[in-house]
Tab-separated table of C-alpha atoms in Angstrom:
chain	number	residue	atom	x	y	z
T	1	LEU	CA	-249.622	117.127	-48.346
T	2	ASP	CA	-251.477	117.270	-51.775
T	3	GLU	CA	-253.800	114.534	-50.390
T	4	GLY	CA	-253.039	115.262	-46.520
T	5	LEU	CA	-254.597	119.082	-46.933
T	6	ALA	CA	-257.473	118.345	-49.118
T	7	ASP	CA	-258.949	116.695	-46.765
T	8	PHE	CA	-257.898	118.602	-44.016
T	9	HIS	CA	-259.780	121.197	-45.402
T	10	ALA	CA	-262.428	119.172	-47.103
T	11	ASN	CA	-263.292	118.669	-43.199
T	12	THR	CA	-264.342	122.388	-42.646
T	13	LYS	CA	-267.702	123.325	-40.682
T	14	PHE	CA	-269.238	126.205	-41.377
T	15	GLU	CA	-271.805	127.392	-38.859
T	16	LYS	CA	-273.298	130.966	-38.284
T	17	ASN	CA	-270.326	132.922	-36.691
T	18	LYS	CA	-267.511	130.389	-36.634
T	19	ILE	CA	-265.828	128.207	-39.147
T	20	TYR	CA	-264.148	125.397	-37.509
T	21	VAL	CA	-261.207	124.005	-39.565
T	22	GLY	CA	-259.654	120.667	-38.576
T	23	ALA	CA	-262.522	118.782	-37.665
T	24	PRO	CA	-262.501	114.670	-37.856
T	25	SER	CA	-262.107	113.004	-40.618
T	26	TRP	CA	-264.494	109.717	-41.626
T	27	ARG	CA	-260.697	108.015	-42.275
T	28	LEU	CA	-259.827	107.684	-38.489
T	29	ARG	CA	-262.061	104.336	-39.711
T	30	VAL	CA	-259.690	103.338	-41.639
T	31	LEU	CA	-256.854	104.307	-39.207
T	32	ARG	CA	-258.179	102.186	-36.510
T	33	SER	CA	-258.588	98.759	-38.922
T	34	HIS	CA	-255.113	99.080	-40.300
T	35	PRO	CA	-251.405	98.883	-39.687
T	36	PRO	CA	-250.062	101.953	-40.127
T	37	ILE	CA	-247.720	102.945	-42.975
T	38	PRO	CA	-244.188	103.528	-41.729
T	39	LEU	CA	-243.308	107.609	-42.302
T	40	ASP	CA	-240.382	106.618	-44.355
T	41	THR	CA	-242.327	104.711	-46.543
T	42	LEU	CA	-245.644	107.760	-46.596
T	43	LEU	CA	-242.432	110.262	-47.460
T	44	SER	CA	-241.485	108.843	-50.146
T	45	VAL	CA	-244.744	107.966	-52.282
T	46	THR	CA	-244.926	109.706	-55.269
T	47	PRO	CA	-248.616	109.506	-58.213
T	48	ALA	CA	-246.657	106.432	-59.335
T	49	SER	CA	-246.405	104.729	-56.617
T	50	PRO	CA	-248.898	101.203	-55.517
T	51	TYR	CA	-250.662	103.860	-52.714
T	52	TYR	CA	-252.214	105.922	-55.277
T	53	HIS	CA	-253.524	102.834	-57.351
T	54	ASP	CA	-253.642	99.847	-54.978
T	55	GLU	CA	-257.479	100.152	-53.883
T	56	GLU	CA	-256.747	98.913	-50.184
T	57	LYS	CA	-252.898	100.906	-50.042
T	58	ALA	CA	-254.037	104.205	-51.689
T	59	SER	CA	-257.167	103.955	-48.746
T	60	LEU	CA	-254.968	103.923	-45.645
T	61	PHE	CA	-252.005	106.532	-47.509
T	62	TYR	CA	-254.788	109.067	-47.869
T	63	ALA	CA	-256.029	108.450	-44.166
T	64	GLN	CA	-252.727	108.127	-42.927
T	65	SER	CA	-252.028	111.707	-45.270
T	66	TRP	CA	-254.796	112.927	-43.021
T	67	ILE	CA	-254.176	112.455	-39.525
T	68	LEU	CA	-250.112	113.175	-40.518
T	69	THR	CA	-251.373	116.429	-41.667
T	70	HIS	CA	-253.473	117.399	-38.526
T	71	TYR	CA	-250.583	116.231	-36.480
T	72	LEU	CA	-248.147	118.908	-38.268
T	73	PHE	CA	-250.948	121.242	-37.157
T	74	PHE	CA	-252.346	120.936	-34.405
T	75	GLY	CA	-250.071	118.194	-32.598
T	76	PRO	CA	-247.966	118.873	-29.802
T	77	ASN	CA	-245.182	121.969	-30.016
T	78	MET	CA	-246.178	122.329	-33.568
T	79	GLU	CA	-246.774	126.055	-33.247
T	80	SER	CA	-251.028	125.389	-34.452
T	81	GLY	CA	-249.162	125.300	-38.298
T	82	LYS	CA	-246.605	127.366	-37.731
T	83	LYS	CA	-243.726	124.894	-38.361
T	84	MET	CA	-245.690	123.339	-41.395
T	85	VAL	CA	-245.453	126.778	-43.081
T	86	ARG	CA	-241.413	126.795	-42.308
T	87	PHE	CA	-241.507	122.838	-43.719
T	88	ILE	CA	-243.631	124.173	-46.680
T	89	GLY	CA	-241.028	126.943	-47.413
T	90	LEU	CA	-238.138	124.879	-47.228
T	91	LEU	CA	-239.408	122.657	-50.059
T	92	ASP	CA	-238.391	124.763	-52.879
T	93	ASP	CA	-234.794	124.595	-52.335
T	94	THR	CA	-234.215	121.310	-49.813
T	95	GLU	CA	-234.855	118.017	-50.422
T	96	GLN	CA	-238.366	116.717	-48.404
T	97	LYS	CA	-236.660	114.469	-45.799
T	98	LYS	CA	-234.211	116.784	-44.852
T	99	ALA	CA	-236.610	119.504	-44.823
T	100	PHE	CA	-239.213	117.796	-42.672
T	101	ALA	CA	-236.163	116.283	-40.046
T	102	GLN	CA	-235.075	119.978	-40.130
T	103	VAL	CA	-238.357	121.663	-38.732
T	104	PHE	CA	-239.723	118.757	-37.119
T	105	GLY	CA	-236.590	116.502	-35.751
T	106	ASP	CA	-236.605	113.056	-35.569
T	107	PRO	CA	-238.629	111.717	-37.800
T	108	LYS	CA	-238.220	108.300	-35.259
T	109	GLU	CA	-239.818	110.764	-33.073
T	110	VAL	CA	-242.072	112.272	-35.225
T	111	GLU	CA	-243.743	108.931	-35.920
T	112	LYS	CA	-244.223	108.193	-32.452
T	113	GLY	CA	-245.869	111.547	-32.051
T	114	LEU	CA	-248.281	110.278	-34.570
T	115	GLU	CA	-249.064	106.933	-33.416
T	116	GLN	CA	-250.361	107.896	-30.409
T	117	TYR	CA	-251.595	111.110	-31.905
T	118	SER	CA	-253.931	108.110	-34.342
T	119	ARG	CA	-255.182	106.875	-30.922
T	120	ASN	CA	-256.488	109.775	-29.172
T	121	PHE	CA	-260.270	110.817	-28.740
T	122	LEU	CA	-260.343	113.929	-29.195
T	123	LEU	CA	-258.231	116.230	-31.958
T	124	SER	CA	-257.159	118.994	-31.359
T	125	GLY	CA	-258.610	122.028	-34.153
T	126	GLY	CA	-259.095	125.928	-34.879
T	127	TYR	CA	-261.392	128.295	-35.797
T	128	LEU	CA	-262.229	132.025	-37.709
T	129	ASN	CA	-264.927	133.778	-36.728
T	130	THR	CA	-266.874	134.202	-40.006
T	131	PRO	CA	-266.637	137.717	-42.009
T	132	ALA	CA	-269.627	140.626	-41.012
T	133	SER	CA	-272.743	139.748	-43.758
T	134	THR	CA	-272.886	141.873	-46.893
T	135	ASP	CA	-275.424	143.691	-48.498
T	136	GLU	CA	-275.796	143.434	-52.069
T	137	LYS	CA	-277.443	147.128	-52.269
T	138	GLU	CA	-273.733	148.105	-51.641
T	139	PHE	CA	-272.749	146.495	-54.806
T	140	THR	CA	-272.872	148.445	-58.148
T	141	SER	CA	-274.176	146.493	-61.304
T	142	ARG	CA	-275.802	146.618	-64.826
T	143	ARG	CA	-278.222	145.168	-66.788
T	144	MET	CA	-276.211	143.262	-69.550
T	145	THR	CA	-277.749	143.380	-73.353
T	146	MET	CA	-278.585	140.268	-74.676
T	147	ALA	CA	-275.295	140.379	-76.826
T	148	GLU	CA	-273.507	140.868	-73.973
T	149	THR	CA	-275.037	138.009	-72.261
T	150	GLU	CA	-274.641	135.617	-75.336
T	151	ALA	CA	-270.533	136.445	-75.703
T	152	GLU	CA	-270.197	135.233	-71.835
T	153	LEU	CA	-272.369	132.280	-72.493
T	154	GLY	CA	-270.449	131.354	-75.482
T	155	SER	CA	-267.144	131.858	-73.829
T	156	TYR	CA	-268.218	129.682	-71.270
T	157	HIS	CA	-268.249	126.950	-73.503
T	158	LEU	CA	-265.439	128.033	-75.434
T	159	TRP	CA	-263.356	127.757	-72.549
T	160	SER	CA	-264.873	124.496	-71.007
T	161	ARG	CA	-264.142	123.221	-74.413
T	162	ALA	CA	-267.368	122.561	-76.120
T	163	PRO	CA	-267.332	124.616	-79.480
T	164	SER	CA	-270.523	123.082	-80.531
T	165	LEU	CA	-272.335	124.883	-77.687
T	166	ALA	CA	-270.473	127.858	-77.658
T	167	ARG	CA	-270.708	128.789	-82.098
T	168	PRO	CA	-274.149	129.601	-82.109
T	169	LEU	CA	-273.874	131.859	-78.600
T	170	ILE	CA	-271.077	133.772	-80.487
T	171	GLU	CA	-272.710	133.900	-84.259
T	172	GLN	CA	-275.858	135.122	-82.349
T	173	ALA	CA	-273.891	137.788	-80.031
T	174	LEU	CA	-272.304	139.350	-83.254
T	175	LYS	CA	-275.581	139.514	-84.999
T	176	ASP	CA	-277.589	141.430	-82.283
T	177	ASP	CA	-273.957	143.583	-81.520
T	178	PRO	CA	-271.508	143.480	-84.455
T	179	LYS	CA	-269.238	146.220	-82.515
T	180	LEU	CA	-269.041	144.022	-79.598
T	181	GLY	CA	-265.425	143.429	-79.018
T	182	LEU	CA	-265.870	140.284	-76.622
T	183	ALA	CA	-267.690	138.447	-79.627
T	184	HIS	CA	-265.258	138.856	-81.720
T	185	GLU	CA	-262.562	137.560	-79.840
T	186	ASP	CA	-264.459	134.904	-78.966
T	187	MET	CA	-264.895	133.958	-83.310
T	188	ALA	CA	-261.494	134.407	-82.867
T	189	PHE	CA	-260.956	131.729	-81.037
T	190	LEU	CA	-263.006	129.349	-82.771
T	191	ASN	CA	-261.457	130.219	-85.633
T	192	PHE	CA	-257.839	129.828	-84.341
T	193	VAL	CA	-259.548	125.908	-83.197
T	194	ASP	CA	-259.981	125.216	-86.425
T	195	GLY	CA	-257.386	126.328	-87.849
T	196	LYS	CA	-258.203	129.352	-89.826
T	197	ASP	CA	-255.477	131.107	-89.005
T	198	ASP	CA	-256.158	134.524	-91.255
T	199	ASP	CA	-260.010	134.476	-90.113
T	200	ALA	CA	-258.391	134.710	-86.560
T	201	ALA	CA	-256.421	137.302	-86.956
T	202	ARG	CA	-258.733	139.512	-88.605
T	203	GLU	CA	-261.098	138.485	-85.278
T	204	PHE	CA	-258.256	139.675	-83.226
T	205	THR	CA	-258.038	142.635	-84.949
T	206	GLN	CA	-261.397	143.789	-84.662
T	207	ALA	CA	-262.071	142.927	-81.526
T	208	VAL	CA	-258.881	144.946	-80.018
T	209	ALA	CA	-259.850	148.123	-81.827
T	210	LEU	CA	-263.634	147.820	-80.689
T	211	ASP	CA	-262.420	147.234	-76.984
T	212	PRO	CA	-259.057	148.064	-76.323
T	213	LYS	CA	-259.003	146.502	-72.575
T	214	LEU	CA	-259.113	142.373	-74.408
T	215	HIS	CA	-255.560	142.126	-73.525
T	216	LEU	CA	-256.255	138.109	-74.609
T	217	SER	CA	-256.941	139.601	-78.520
T	218	LEU	CA	-253.651	141.779	-77.955
T	219	PHE	CA	-251.459	138.826	-76.944
T	220	SER	CA	-253.005	136.691	-79.635
T	221	LEU	CA	-252.697	138.674	-81.830
T	222	THR	CA	-249.267	139.509	-81.162
T	223	MET	CA	-247.986	136.018	-80.549
T	224	MET	CA	-249.495	135.279	-84.649
T	225	SER	CA	-247.613	138.236	-86.050
T	226	PRO	CA	-244.979	138.004	-88.415
T	227	MET	CA	-242.784	139.910	-85.803
T	228	ALA	CA	-242.945	137.040	-83.136
T	229	HIS	CA	-240.369	134.897	-85.366
T	230	SER	CA	-238.620	137.559	-86.611
T	231	ASP	CA	-234.956	138.464	-85.418
T	232	ALA	CA	-235.324	142.294	-86.968
T	233	PRO	CA	-234.161	145.011	-84.564
T	234	ALA	CA	-237.667	146.755	-85.475
T	235	ASP	CA	-239.644	143.622	-85.118
T	236	LEU	CA	-238.395	142.963	-81.448
T	237	ALA	CA	-238.891	146.186	-80.471
T	238	GLU	CA	-242.048	146.004	-81.440
T	239	LEU	CA	-242.350	142.822	-80.073
T	240	GLU	CA	-241.503	143.716	-76.343
T	241	ARG	CA	-243.601	147.123	-77.052
T	242	SER	CA	-246.825	144.836	-77.231
T	243	LEU	CA	-246.583	142.395	-74.903
T	244	ASN	CA	-245.722	145.395	-72.470
T	245	LYS	CA	-248.909	146.531	-73.568
T	246	VAL	CA	-250.418	143.444	-72.769
T	247	LEU	CA	-249.106	143.180	-69.113
T	248	GLU	CA	-250.322	147.090	-68.613
T	249	MET	CA	-254.154	146.022	-68.991
T	250	ASP	CA	-253.165	142.827	-67.032
T	251	SER	CA	-249.798	142.120	-65.116
T	252	GLN	CA	-251.139	139.013	-64.150
T	253	PHE	CA	-251.271	137.538	-67.042
T	254	ALA	CA	-248.366	134.907	-67.083
T	255	PRO	CA	-248.137	133.904	-70.564
T	256	ALA	CA	-247.281	137.343	-71.357
T	257	TRP	CA	-244.379	137.515	-68.685
T	258	VAL	CA	-243.459	134.089	-70.273
T	259	GLN	CA	-242.684	135.555	-73.850
T	260	LEU	CA	-240.971	138.388	-72.622
T	261	ALA	CA	-238.727	136.113	-70.831
T	262	ARG	CA	-237.975	134.235	-74.397
T	263	LEU	CA	-237.550	137.614	-75.988
T	264	HIS	CA	-235.168	138.400	-74.000
T	265	VAL	CA	-233.105	135.394	-74.433
T	266	ARG	CA	-233.119	136.264	-77.991
T	267	GLN	CA	-231.340	139.288	-77.077
T	268	GLY	CA	-229.088	137.814	-74.947
T	269	LYS	CA	-230.486	139.687	-71.960
T	270	LEU	CA	-230.447	136.631	-69.372
T	271	ASP	CA	-230.458	138.493	-66.116
T	272	GLN	CA	-233.739	140.332	-66.861
T	273	ALA	CA	-234.937	137.132	-68.779
T	274	TYR	CA	-234.898	135.127	-65.732
T	275	ARG	CA	-236.062	137.800	-63.630
T	276	GLU	CA	-239.461	137.584	-65.834
T	277	ALA	CA	-239.288	133.794	-65.880
T	278	ARG	CA	-239.340	133.751	-62.076
T	279	GLN	CA	-242.386	136.325	-62.789
T	280	ALA	CA	-244.200	133.768	-64.629
T	281	GLU	CA	-243.757	131.337	-62.248
T	282	LYS	CA	-244.699	133.138	-58.979
T	283	LEU	CA	-248.136	133.861	-60.781
T	284	GLU	CA	-248.534	130.449	-62.034
T	285	PRO	CA	-246.397	128.424	-59.984
T	286	ALA	CA	-248.933	125.054	-60.724
T	287	ARG	CA	-247.230	125.122	-63.988
T	288	ALA	CA	-244.358	122.814	-64.130
T	289	GLY	CA	-242.690	124.149	-67.404
T	290	TYR	CA	-242.498	127.714	-65.770
T	291	HIS	CA	-240.238	126.772	-63.009
T	292	LEU	CA	-238.328	124.749	-66.255
T	293	LEU	CA	-237.811	128.324	-68.251
T	294	GLY	CA	-236.088	129.408	-64.867
T	295	GLY	CA	-233.924	126.776	-65.023
T	296	GLN	CA	-232.914	126.309	-68.627
T	297	ILE	CA	-232.603	130.234	-68.558
T	298	LEU	CA	-229.317	129.736	-65.462
T	299	GLN	CA	-228.167	126.887	-67.645
T	300	ARG	CA	-227.878	129.097	-70.462
T	301	MET	CA	-226.375	131.362	-67.817
T	302	GLY	CA	-223.786	128.710	-66.586
T	303	ARG	CA	-225.005	128.704	-63.522
T	304	GLY	CA	-225.773	124.765	-63.773
T	305	ALA	CA	-226.285	123.972	-60.091
T	306	GLU	CA	-229.133	126.591	-59.893
T	307	ALA	CA	-230.450	124.597	-62.694
T	308	ALA	CA	-229.894	121.535	-61.399
T	309	THR	CA	-231.950	122.337	-58.491
T	310	PHE	CA	-235.300	122.905	-60.577
T	311	ALA	CA	-234.698	120.314	-62.682
T	312	ARG	CA	-235.156	118.151	-58.745
T	313	PHE	CA	-237.829	120.494	-57.715
T	314	VAL	CA	-240.223	119.682	-61.012
T	315	ALA	CA	-239.035	115.901	-61.553
T	316	SER	CA	-239.849	115.285	-58.047
T	317	ARG	CA	-243.459	116.517	-57.909
T	318	TRP	CA	-244.766	116.107	-61.827
T	319	GLN	CA	-245.087	113.234	-63.701
T	320	GLY	CA	-245.276	112.381	-67.066
T	321	PRO	CA	-244.622	114.674	-70.335
T	322	ASP	CA	-243.489	116.991	-67.220
T	323	HIS	CA	-241.086	115.044	-64.974
T	324	ASP	CA	-239.851	113.906	-68.278
T	325	GLU	CA	-238.889	117.750	-69.732
T	326	ALA	CA	-237.043	118.019	-66.125
T	327	ILE	CA	-235.264	115.028	-66.652
T	328	GLU	CA	-233.414	117.012	-69.964
T	329	LEU	CA	-232.631	119.594	-67.973
T	330	TRP	CA	-231.253	117.795	-65.411
T	331	ASN	CA	-229.003	115.807	-68.122
T	332	ARG	CA	-228.129	118.911	-69.327
T	333	VAL	CA	-226.298	119.698	-66.303
T	334	PRO	CA	-222.513	118.274	-66.197
T	335	ALA	CA	-223.126	115.897	-63.458
T	336	ASP	CA	-220.563	117.359	-60.954
T	337	GLN	CA	-222.640	120.330	-60.817
T	338	ARG	CA	-225.858	118.671	-59.661
T	339	PRO	CA	-226.816	118.316	-56.330
T	340	PRO	CA	-226.316	115.030	-54.047
T	341	GLY	CA	-229.236	112.815	-54.062
T	342	GLU	CA	-231.135	110.039	-55.796
T	343	PRO	CA	-230.682	109.546	-59.228
T	344	MET	CA	-233.220	110.237	-61.930
T	345	VAL	CA	-234.755	108.714	-64.876
T	346	ALA	CA	-237.518	109.702	-67.120
T	347	SER	CA	-240.932	107.710	-67.508
T	348	GLU	CA	-241.122	104.976	-68.938
T	349	VAL	CA	-244.049	103.929	-71.659
T	350	PRO	CA	-244.177	99.979	-71.437
T	351	GLY	CA	-243.544	98.243	-74.409
T	352	THR	CA	-242.510	101.060	-76.545
T	353	GLN	CA	-239.098	102.832	-78.294
T	354	MET	CA	-238.853	106.394	-78.186
T	355	ILE	CA	-237.513	108.574	-81.024
T	356	GLU	CA	-236.727	112.466	-81.346
T	357	GLY	CA	-237.429	114.409	-84.158
T	358	VAL	CA	-239.140	117.630	-85.542
T	359	VAL	CA	-243.016	117.580	-86.670
T	360	LYS	CA	-242.494	118.330	-90.569
T	361	SER	CA	-246.539	117.537	-90.990
T	362	VAL	CA	-249.967	116.411	-89.104
T	363	ARG	CA	-253.007	114.411	-91.057
T	364	CYS	CA	-256.352	114.339	-88.980
T	365	ALA	CA	-259.356	113.129	-89.604
T	366	ALA	CA	-262.494	115.761	-91.267
T	367	ARG	CA	-263.665	117.756	-88.457
T	368	ASN	CA	-267.426	117.074	-87.726
T	369	THR	CA	-268.645	120.123	-85.752
T	370	GLU	CA	-272.036	118.414	-85.028
T	371	ARG	CA	-269.898	115.732	-83.086
T	372	THR	CA	-268.940	116.540	-79.199
T	373	ALA	CA	-267.029	113.171	-79.309
T	374	PRO	CA	-264.615	111.171	-81.498
T	375	GLU	CA	-266.308	108.596	-83.487
T	376	ALA	CA	-264.268	104.622	-84.055
T	377	GLY	CA	-261.699	105.376	-86.213
T	378	ASP	CA	-261.051	108.020	-86.022
T	379	GLU	CA	-257.343	107.345	-85.415
T	380	GLN	CA	-256.393	105.783	-88.217
T	381	LYS	CA	-256.857	108.913	-89.281
T	382	PHE	CA	-254.452	110.428	-87.637
T	383	THR	CA	-250.906	110.616	-89.398
T	384	LEU	CA	-247.521	112.033	-87.842
T	385	THR	CA	-244.796	113.003	-89.840
T	386	ILE	CA	-241.259	113.798	-88.220
T	387	GLU	CA	-237.814	114.552	-89.371
T	388	GLN	CA	-234.731	113.558	-88.212
T	389	GLY	CA	-231.486	113.308	-89.642
T	390	GLY	CA	-232.631	114.023	-93.211
T	391	HIS	CA	-235.196	111.474	-93.152
T	392	GLU	CA	-239.009	111.128	-92.759
T	393	LEU	CA	-240.614	109.399	-90.304
T	394	LYS	CA	-244.347	108.236	-90.227
T	395	PHE	CA	-246.466	107.045	-87.240
T	396	GLN	CA	-250.332	106.752	-86.867
T	397	PRO	CA	-251.800	105.275	-83.829
T	398	LYS	CA	-253.981	102.195	-83.459
T	399	ALA	CA	-256.265	102.953	-80.186
T	400	GLY	CA	-255.517	106.038	-78.943
T	401	PHE	CA	-252.162	108.092	-77.654
T	402	GLY	CA	-251.874	110.397	-75.211
T	403	ALA	CA	-250.140	114.139	-75.686
T	404	GLY	CA	-247.995	116.589	-73.483
T	405	TYR	CA	-246.472	119.688	-74.576
T	406	SER	CA	-244.292	122.040	-72.552
T	407	ASP	CA	-246.759	124.829	-70.906
T	408	THR	CA	-244.598	128.065	-72.208
T	409	LEU	CA	-246.275	126.990	-75.851
T	410	TRP	CA	-248.560	130.552	-76.361
T	411	TRP	CA	-251.164	128.509	-77.955
T	412	GLY	CA	-250.955	125.276	-75.601
T	413	ARG	CA	-252.970	126.626	-72.095
T	414	ASP	CA	-256.322	126.438	-73.761
T	415	HIS	CA	-255.875	125.303	-76.999
T	416	PHE	CA	-253.907	122.535	-77.256
T	417	MET	CA	-254.780	120.152	-80.368
T	418	THR	CA	-252.352	117.588	-82.069
T	419	CYS	CA	-253.797	118.636	-85.540
T	420	ARG	CA	-253.221	122.852	-85.596
T	421	HIS	CA	-249.767	124.332	-84.746
T	422	ILE	CA	-247.505	122.351	-84.061
T	423	GLU	CA	-245.523	121.646	-87.254
T	424	GLY	CA	-241.534	123.392	-86.826
T	425	ILE	CA	-241.669	121.888	-83.007
T	426	ARG	CA	-239.359	119.337	-81.664
T	427	ALA	CA	-241.258	116.198	-80.607
T	428	LEU	CA	-240.272	112.931	-78.104
T	429	ILE	CA	-242.308	109.760	-79.563
T	430	HIS	CA	-243.128	106.904	-78.190
T	431	TYR	CA	-243.901	104.108	-80.146
T	432	LYS	CA	-244.703	100.558	-80.532
T	433	PRO	CA	-242.537	98.925	-83.980
T	434	SER	CA	-245.013	98.608	-86.856
T	435	SER	CA	-245.237	95.954	-89.305
T	436	ASP	CA	-246.848	98.289	-91.765
T	437	PRO	CA	-243.677	99.111	-94.423
T	438	GLY	CA	-245.042	102.798	-94.898
T	439	PHE	CA	-245.055	103.558	-91.160
T	440	ALA	CA	-242.336	103.495	-88.412
T	441	GLY	CA	-244.248	102.748	-85.638
T	442	GLU	CA	-247.569	102.546	-83.827
T	443	LEU	CA	-247.695	105.915	-82.090
T	444	THR	CA	-249.059	105.821	-78.433
T	445	ARG	CA	-247.381	109.176	-77.018
T	446	MET	CA	-246.278	112.129	-78.054
T	447	ASP	CA	-244.308	114.774	-76.577
T	448	LEU	CA	-243.932	118.822	-77.671
T	449	ARG	CA	-240.982	120.576	-76.612
T	450	ASP	CA	-240.973	123.943	-76.350
T	451	ASP	CA	-237.457	124.790	-76.380
T	452	LEU	CA	-235.188	127.707	-75.527
T	453	PRO	CA	-234.395	130.284	-78.239
T	454	PRO	CA	-230.876	130.207	-79.284
T	455	ALA	CA	-228.808	132.935	-78.227
T	456	PRO	CA	-227.801	135.802	-80.442
T	457	ALA	CA	-224.675	135.857	-82.527
T	458	GLN	CA	-221.996	136.838	-80.187
T	459	PRO	CA	-219.752	140.004	-82.031
T	460	LYS	CA	-215.949	139.095	-82.746
T	461	THR	CA	-213.511	141.244	-81.132
T	462	ALA	CA	-210.281	142.578	-82.985
T	463	GLU	CA	-208.380	139.288	-83.079
T	464	GLY	CA	-211.640	137.596	-84.456
T	465	LYS	CA	-212.996	135.379	-81.342
T	466	THR	CA	-216.248	135.468	-79.971
T	467	THR	CA	-216.856	137.208	-77.011
T	468	GLU	CA	-218.711	135.037	-74.657
T	469	GLU	CA	-221.784	136.522	-71.877
T	470	LYS	CA	-220.194	135.492	-68.406
T	471	PRO	CA	-222.704	134.146	-66.135
T	472	THR	CA	-224.014	136.615	-63.634
T	473	ALA	CA	-223.705	136.547	-59.579
T	474	LYS	CA	-226.455	134.223	-57.646
T	475	GLN	CA	-229.587	137.326	-57.930
């Protein structure tokens, strides 16, 4: 579906009065010159499959994914896409092949129909009437100041991860208008990327004071403050108030929902935390970690079978660190509570070993702000130290390394960096043995985890026993 829908919509035709959906693709030529992939095989392809990487197989895979998607929309008895919608809806809770058979019928019969459909000289399609034209005079507008223009352009480069292009524009915006909140917000993020947290906090504070509607500044200032890590009741209450204020400004801002969920986990309010995690997931379903947050809370609540469903959902759709994080959740659920199906295993980095620990420190090459790309030898200046069982282990890459992180890390979405803000985080290190006695190994991949906060201490009964929160009914 990922690839089939992409091609299906890529061939949309736009005319003056109508938009035609389902126009034929050039991939028909591929289909008619190669024997088809068996449907059972097609439904089993994952991003790790040779069908994604072998050039000849990939060409046929894309072509057949397109024609299957087209068939499931416009083929006989497909109800013009209504069955496809039902199928997609089932994928959240049902294994793909089972959902396919439930909606479309016997896969063998579907395969026969698909083969006949792909040989047709004419293909069905659909159309939409184009919307009425709009009149630019109906829109309200105003002329931006030079400082606003510079700040907006600076923001563009900042979020495009081009700080060397962003900085001069942002600095000029601050000169032209020292009271422009957006310019202070931009400068705060530049400072944060550089590891100048105190400077960033001052800029965020000024940004919020000048423009109280800048929810990113308020959110970042909140997460950088001591109250974000405090268990004092007054700090927890203030943290909740501040996060709710962010959501009053922008209720669609998923990271604030994530942090509210984590806050309520710390307070033992698991039902509320679960609802907030699902809200974040609903807003940004493409983030694997948001699905896993809901699953982790379910597992904490004692609802292991449901948690395992979340883990399987992510593991079957994502690869690499996201997949492995889902496998961690899956393995925490007792085997007798996991739904039946094919066994799931973590991904492997060929030729490496894996070790787990807490990041103790990171040493990086001195940053040259004039450079836009790493230079040869930079990887030798990166040193990672982790702590495991009271021992410190050092790793250094030889020729670059991969890095992944949980989506729920608040700074990870737009400012993930291997050199900043990762101390104290649990890390899974993939490495090759090193002959250098000063290092435990050659770093090849580092995955950072954002573990669920610990449960609050349980009050003791008169008998001296702790009380436990009982699993609640399924919501």
